[in-house]
PDB file of C-alpha atoms in Angstrom:
ATOM      1  CA  MET A 950       0.099   0.030   0.399  1.00 86.00           C
ATOM      2  CA  LEU A 951       1.242   3.362  -0.986  1.00 87.00           C
ATOM      3  CA  TYR A 952       0.269   6.543   0.963  1.00 90.00           C
ATOM      4  CA  VAL A 953      -0.321  10.175  -0.336  1.00 92.00           C
ATOM      5  CA  GLY A 954      -0.157  13.129   2.226  1.00 91.00           C
ATOM      6  CA  ASN A 955       2.079  16.098   3.329  1.00 87.00           C
ATOM      7  CA  THR A 956       4.259  13.438   5.961  1.00 86.00           C
ATOM      8  CA  PHE A 957       3.766  10.291   6.457  1.00 86.00           C
ATOM      9  CA  ASP A 958       0.780   8.826   8.672  1.00 87.00           C
ATOM     10  CA  LYS A 959      -0.816   5.580   7.655  1.00 87.00           C
ATOM     11  CA  LYS A 960      -3.850   6.502  10.062  1.00 88.00           C
ATOM     12  CA  VAL A 961      -4.461   9.965   8.126  1.00 89.00           C
ATOM     13  CA  ASN A 962      -3.242   9.533   4.691  1.00 91.00           C
ATOM     14  CA  LYS A 963      -5.099   8.002   1.567  1.00 90.00           C
ATOM     15  CA  GLY A 964      -3.965   4.495   0.874  1.00 90.00           C
ATOM     16  CA  TYR A 965      -3.491   3.568  -3.212  1.00 89.00           C
ATOM     17  CA  LYS A 966      -2.466   0.284  -4.256  1.00 86.00           C
ATOM     18  CA  THR A 967      -0.437   1.381  -7.501  1.00 84.00           C
ATOM     19  CA  ILE A 968       2.253   4.057  -7.399  1.00 81.00           C
ATOM     20  CA  GLN A 969       0.755   5.117 -10.579  1.00 82.00           C
ATOM     21  CA  ASN A 970      -2.525   6.801  -9.194  1.00 87.00           C
ATOM     22  CA  ALA A 971      -0.915   7.771  -5.488  1.00 87.00           C
ATOM     23  CA  LYS A 972       1.643   9.713  -7.953  1.00 87.00           C
ATOM     24  CA  LYS A 973      -1.125  11.126  -9.841  1.00 89.00           C
ATOM     25  CA  GLU A 974      -3.120  12.167  -6.462  1.00 90.00           C
ATOM     26  CA  ALA A 975       0.041  13.978  -5.115  1.00 89.00           C
ATOM     27  CA  GLU A 976       0.715  15.937  -8.353  1.00 89.00           C
ATOM     28  CA  LYS A 977      -2.620  16.995  -8.325  1.00 91.00           C
ATOM     29  CA  ASN A 978      -2.512  18.395  -4.799  1.00 90.00           C
ATOM     30  CA  GLY A 979       0.975  19.254  -4.022  1.00 88.00           C
ATOM     31  CA  LEU A 980       1.541  16.390  -1.710  1.00 90.00           C
ATOM     32  CA  SER A 981       3.897  13.378  -1.429  1.00 87.00           C
ATOM     33  CA  VAL A 982       3.907   9.569  -1.652  1.00 86.00           C
ATOM     34  CA  TRP A 983       5.124   7.410   1.164  1.00 81.00           C
ATOM     35  CA  ASP A 984       5.366   3.277   1.316  1.00 81.00           C
ATOM     36  CA  GLU A 985       4.016   1.121   4.474  1.00 79.00           C
ATOM     37  CA  GLU A 986       7.455   1.956   6.128  1.00 74.00           C
ATOM     38  CA  GLY A 987       7.244   5.673   5.456  1.00 80.00           C
ATOM     39  CA  VAL A 988       9.753   5.968   3.152  1.00 75.00           C
ATOM     40  CA  LYS A 989       9.230   8.926   0.641  1.00 79.00           C
ATOM     41  CA  LEU A 990       8.875   7.455  -3.363  1.00 77.00           C
ATOM     42  CA  TYR A 991       7.710  10.555  -4.752  1.00 78.00           C
ATOM     43  CA  PRO A 992       8.511  13.469  -5.629  1.00 79.00           C
ATOM     44  CA  LEU A 993      12.229  12.341  -4.527  1.00 67.00           C
ATOM     45  CA  LYS A 994      14.743  15.258  -4.592  1.00 56.00           C
ATOM     46  CA  VAL A 995      17.724  13.847  -6.640  1.00 47.00           C
ATOM     47  CA  GLU A 996      21.286  14.691  -5.874  1.00 48.00           C
ATOM     48  CA  VAL A 997      24.334  13.540  -7.480  1.00 44.00           C
ATOM     49  CA  THR A 998      26.893  12.560  -4.968  1.00 50.00           C
ATOM     50  CA  ASP A 999      29.770  10.212  -4.305  1.00 50.00           C
ATOM     51  CA  ASP A1000      29.230  10.761  -0.899  1.00 55.00           C
ATOM     52  CA  VAL A1001      27.801   7.115   0.129  1.00 55.00           C
ATOM     53  CA  PRO A1002      28.646   5.541   3.868  1.00 59.00           C
ATOM     54  CA  ASP A1003      30.587   2.986   1.906  1.00 61.00           C
ATOM     55  CA  ASP A1004      30.511   0.341  -1.423  1.00 59.00           C
ATOM     56  CA  ALA A1005      27.989  -1.775   0.125  1.00 62.00           C
ATOM     57  CA  ALA A1006      25.315   0.753   0.501  1.00 63.00           C
ATOM     58  CA  LEU A1007      24.503   0.903  -3.021  1.00 62.00           C
ATOM     59  CA  GLU A1008      24.661  -3.328  -3.363  1.00 74.00           C
ATOM     60  CA  GLU A1009      21.381  -4.977  -4.600  1.00 77.00           C
ATOM     61  CA  LYS A1010      20.494  -7.773  -1.683  1.00 80.00           C
ATOM     62  CA  PRO A1011      19.662 -11.027  -2.820  1.00 83.00           C
ATOM     63  CA  ASP A1012      16.477 -10.699  -2.609  1.00 84.00           C
ATOM     64  CA  GLY A1013      16.848  -7.827  -4.986  1.00 80.00           C
ATOM     65  CA  SER A1014      15.803  -5.192  -1.975  1.00 81.00           C
ATOM     66  CA  VAL A1015      18.097  -1.988  -1.848  1.00 79.00           C
ATOM     67  CA  ASN A1016      18.413   0.067   1.205  1.00 78.00           C
ATOM     68  CA  ALA A1017      17.197   3.370   1.518  1.00 75.00           C
ATOM     69  CA  TYR A1018      18.725   6.506   3.261  1.00 73.00           C
ATOM     70  CA  ASP A1019      17.816   9.965   4.278  1.00 70.00           C
ATOM     71  CA  GLU A1020      19.387  13.204   3.101  1.00 68.00           C
ATOM     72  CA  ASN A1021      22.057  12.487   6.223  1.00 71.00           C
ATOM     73  CA  GLY A1022      23.343   9.171   4.843  1.00 71.00           C
ATOM     74  CA  GLU A1023      21.339   7.290   7.300  1.00 75.00           C
ATOM     75  CA  LYS A1024      19.602   4.250   6.848  1.00 76.00           C
ATOM     76  CA  VAL A1025      15.941   4.426   7.197  1.00 76.00           C
ATOM     77  CA  GLY A1026      15.040   1.143   5.695  1.00 77.00           C
ATOM     78  CA  GLU A1027      14.945  -1.146   2.626  1.00 79.00           C
ATOM     79  CA  VAL A1028      12.886  -0.811  -0.499  1.00 78.00           C
ATOM     80  CA  PRO A1029      11.758  -4.423  -1.599  1.00 82.00           C
ATOM     81  CA  ALA A1030      12.551  -5.553  -5.058  1.00 79.00           C
ATOM     82  CA  GLU A1031       8.838  -5.098  -6.293  1.00 82.00           C
ATOM     83  CA  GLU A1032       8.952  -1.388  -5.397  1.00 80.00           C
ATOM     84  CA  VAL A1033      12.212  -0.829  -6.919  1.00 75.00           C
ATOM     85  CA  LYS A1034      11.520  -2.007 -10.036  1.00 79.00           C
ATOM     86  CA  LYS A1035       7.785  -0.176  -9.905  1.00 79.00           C
ATOM     87  CA  ILE A1036       9.840   2.961  -8.967  1.00 76.00           C
ATOM     88  CA  MET A1037      12.079   2.584 -11.975  1.00 76.00           C
ATOM     89  CA  ASP A1038       9.626   1.648 -14.333  1.00 80.00           C
ATOM     90  CA  GLU A1039       7.858   4.876 -13.506  1.00 78.00           C
ATOM     91  CA  ILE A1040      11.285   7.010 -14.327  1.00 77.00           C
ATOM     92  CA  THR A1041      10.952   8.984 -17.529  1.00 76.00           C
ATOM     93  CA  ALA A1042      13.233  11.006 -19.811  1.00 71.00           C
ATOM     94  CA  GLU A1043      11.958  13.975 -18.806  1.00 73.00           C
ATOM     95  CA  ASP A1044      13.053  12.867 -15.056  1.00 73.00           C
ATOM     96  CA  VAL A1045      16.297  12.278 -15.853  1.00 71.00           C
ATOM     97  CA  GLU A1046      16.494  15.728 -17.587  1.00 69.00           C
ATOM     98  CA  ALA A1047      15.038  17.312 -14.757  1.00 67.00           C
ATOM     99  CA  ALA A1048      17.578  15.485 -12.423  1.00 68.00           C
ATOM    100  CA  ALA A1049      20.540  16.643 -14.610  1.00 65.00           C
ATOM    101  CA  ALA A1050      18.826  20.307 -14.833  1.00 64.00           C
ATOM    102  CA  ALA A1051      19.088  20.401 -10.856  1.00 61.00           C
ATOM    103  CA  THR A1052      22.800  19.410 -10.980  1.00 63.00           C
ATOM    104  CA  ARG A1053      23.289  22.176 -13.788  1.00 69.00           C
ATOM    105  CA  SER A1054      24.017  26.063 -12.787  1.00 80.00           C
ATOM    106  CA  GLU A1055      24.525  28.670 -15.435  1.00 85.00           C
ATOM    107  CA  GLU A1056      25.490  32.007 -15.076  1.00 90.00           C
ATOM    108  CA  GLU A1057      26.237  34.842 -17.723  1.00 93.00           C
ATOM    109  CA  VAL A1058      30.068  35.571 -18.265  1.00 94.00           C
ATOM    110  CA  HIS A1059      31.928  38.059 -20.290  1.00 94.00           C
ATOM    111  CA  GLY A1060      35.298  37.417 -21.857  1.00 96.00           C
ATOM    112  CA  THR A1061      36.978  34.817 -24.152  1.00 97.00           C
ATOM    113  CA  ILE A1062      38.197  31.353 -24.232  1.00 97.00           C
ATOM    114  CA  ARG A1063      41.429  30.423 -25.368  1.00 96.00           C
ATOM    115  CA  ARG A1064      41.926  26.524 -26.921  1.00 95.00           C
ATOM    116  CA  VAL A1065      44.692  25.176 -25.276  1.00 95.00           C
ATOM    117  CA  PHE A1066      44.061  21.804 -26.707  1.00 93.00           C
ATOM    118  CA  ASP A1067      46.305  20.405 -29.258  1.00 92.00           C
ATOM    119  CA  GLY A1068      43.443  19.349 -31.542  1.00 92.00           C
ATOM    120  CA  ARG A1069      39.863  19.680 -32.068  1.00 93.00           C
ATOM    121  CA  LEU A1070      37.034  20.359 -29.680  1.00 94.00           C
ATOM    122  CA  ARG A1071      33.399  19.186 -29.903  1.00 94.00           C
ATOM    123  CA  LEU A1072      30.564  21.685 -30.398  1.00 94.00           C
ATOM    124  CA  ARG A1073      27.421  21.087 -28.429  1.00 94.00           C
ATOM    125  CA  ARG A1074      23.792  22.344 -28.951  1.00 92.00           C
ATOM    126  CA  ARG A1075      22.894  22.490 -25.474  1.00 89.00           C
ATOM    127  CA  PRO A1076      24.911  22.809 -22.182  1.00 88.00           C
ATOM    128  CA  SER A1077      25.211  18.734 -21.732  1.00 85.00           C
ATOM    129  CA  PHE A1078      28.043  16.200 -22.082  1.00 85.00           C
ATOM    130  CA  GLU A1079      25.497  13.513 -23.559  1.00 84.00           C
ATOM    131  CA  ASP A1080      26.968  12.458 -27.058  1.00 86.00           C
ATOM    132  CA  ASP A1081      23.021  13.658 -28.549  1.00 86.00           C
ATOM    133  CA  ALA A1082      24.119  17.186 -27.507  1.00 88.00           C
ATOM    134  CA  ILE A1083      27.254  16.977 -30.153  1.00 92.00           C
ATOM    135  CA  CYS A1084      26.704  18.803 -33.219  1.00 93.00           C
ATOM    136  CA  GLY A1085      30.346  18.935 -34.389  1.00 92.00           C
ATOM    137  CA  VAL A1086      34.010  19.477 -33.769  1.00 93.00           C
ATOM    138  CA  THR A1087      36.180  23.043 -33.866  1.00 92.00           C
ATOM    139  CA  MET A1088      39.548  24.053 -34.230  1.00 91.00           C
ATOM    140  CA  PHE A1089      39.860  27.997 -33.243  1.00 93.00           C
ATOM    141  CA  ASP A1090      42.660  30.175 -31.463  1.00 95.00           C
ATOM    142  CA  GLU A1091      39.996  32.493 -29.348  1.00 95.00           C
ATOM    143  CA  LYS A1092      36.145  32.761 -29.079  1.00 95.00           C
ATOM    144  CA  ASN A1093      33.977  34.933 -27.293  1.00 96.00           C
ATOM    145  CA  VAL A1094      31.809  33.562 -24.764  1.00 96.00           C
ATOM    146  CA  GLU A1095      28.462  35.003 -22.987  1.00 95.00           C
ATOM    147  CA  LYS A1096      27.724  31.820 -20.771  1.00 94.00           C
ATOM    148  CA  LYS A1097      29.267  29.353 -18.213  1.00 94.00           C
ATOM    149  CA  ALA A1098      27.206  26.267 -17.606  1.00 91.00           C
ATOM    150  CA  LYS A1099      28.564  24.194 -14.274  1.00 89.00           C
ATOM    151  CA  ILE A1100      27.344  20.700 -14.759  1.00 83.00           C
ATOM    152  CA  GLY A1101      28.570  18.518 -11.474  1.00 77.00           C
ATOM    153  CA  ASP A1102      32.318  19.359 -11.511  1.00 83.00           C
ATOM    154  CA  ARG A1103      32.570  20.030 -15.039  1.00 89.00           C
ATOM    155  CA  VAL A1104      32.170  23.351 -17.125  1.00 93.00           C
ATOM    156  CA  LEU A1105      30.995  24.342 -20.505  1.00 94.00           C
ATOM    157  CA  TYR A1106      31.124  27.883 -21.755  1.00 96.00           C
ATOM    158  CA  LYS A1107      28.547  29.230 -24.487  1.00 96.00           C
ATOM    159  CA  THR A1108      30.263  31.136 -27.229  1.00 95.00           C
ATOM    160  CA  THR A1109      28.463  34.218 -29.016  1.00 94.00           C
ATOM    161  CA  ASP A1110      27.381  31.930 -32.169  1.00 93.00           C
ATOM    162  CA  GLY A1111      25.658  29.990 -29.659  1.00 93.00           C
ATOM    163  CA  TYR A1112      27.489  26.578 -29.116  1.00 95.00           C
ATOM    164  CA  TRP A1113      28.864  25.098 -26.260  1.00 95.00           C
ATOM    165  CA  ILE A1114      32.382  24.001 -25.652  1.00 96.00           C
ATOM    166  CA  SER A1115      34.264  22.411 -22.500  1.00 94.00           C
ATOM    167  CA  GLY A1116      35.686  24.865 -19.860  1.00 94.00           C
ATOM    168  CA  ASP A1117      37.966  22.057 -18.764  1.00 94.00           C
ATOM    169  CA  PRO A1118      41.479  23.635 -18.010  1.00 94.00           C
ATOM    170  CA  GLU A1119      43.215  20.890 -20.537  1.00 94.00           C
ATOM    171  CA  HIS A1120      40.737  21.996 -23.265  1.00 95.00           C
ATOM    172  CA  THR A1121      40.461  25.955 -22.608  1.00 96.00           C
ATOM    173  CA  GLU A1122      41.499  28.841 -20.621  1.00 96.00           C
ATOM    174  CA  PHE A1123      38.876  31.507 -19.883  1.00 96.00           C
ATOM    175  CA  ILE A1124      40.154  34.994 -20.102  1.00 96.00           C
ATOM    176  CA  PRO A1125      38.016  37.403 -18.387  1.00 94.00           C
ATOM    177  CA  GLU A1126      36.749  40.583 -20.421  1.00 90.00           C
ATOM    178  CA  GLU A1127      38.240  43.936 -18.605  1.00 81.00           C
TER     179      GLU A1127
END
């Protein structure tokens, strides 16, 4: 059984048998979905991190269940294999893109990037390191830039002609406008 409400309370929250119906109700009323043990299933705040308690924290158990952790890295329970499958089946490409966008920050910058890499650099249509964002290659000495996007610990610069280029120090050097 799944429960929809602001907080987890089996006695107060309305119960649902499927994640689809529970999610639909939660979206409609700005609420959350909780499982039987009080683990929040929706909406999930996705955060990319390398900070896990240990390597075993991410391992699947023999029965297919996985550990559930709170934002402090404390184990708060286990999620059964059936629920993991349901949750994974519910994740859409839009959810993945939203999670990626949440880890990305953009800021306006004024300056130039100088190519320091001895070779061609990839041009990208959007600020993403995904292969489908690549639209060509370039060899330039310097290009004017107008935006900087930070994606995790990686950087891309948007050129004034609308393309994104790596800001990795091994590829380019940013020279601020004076």
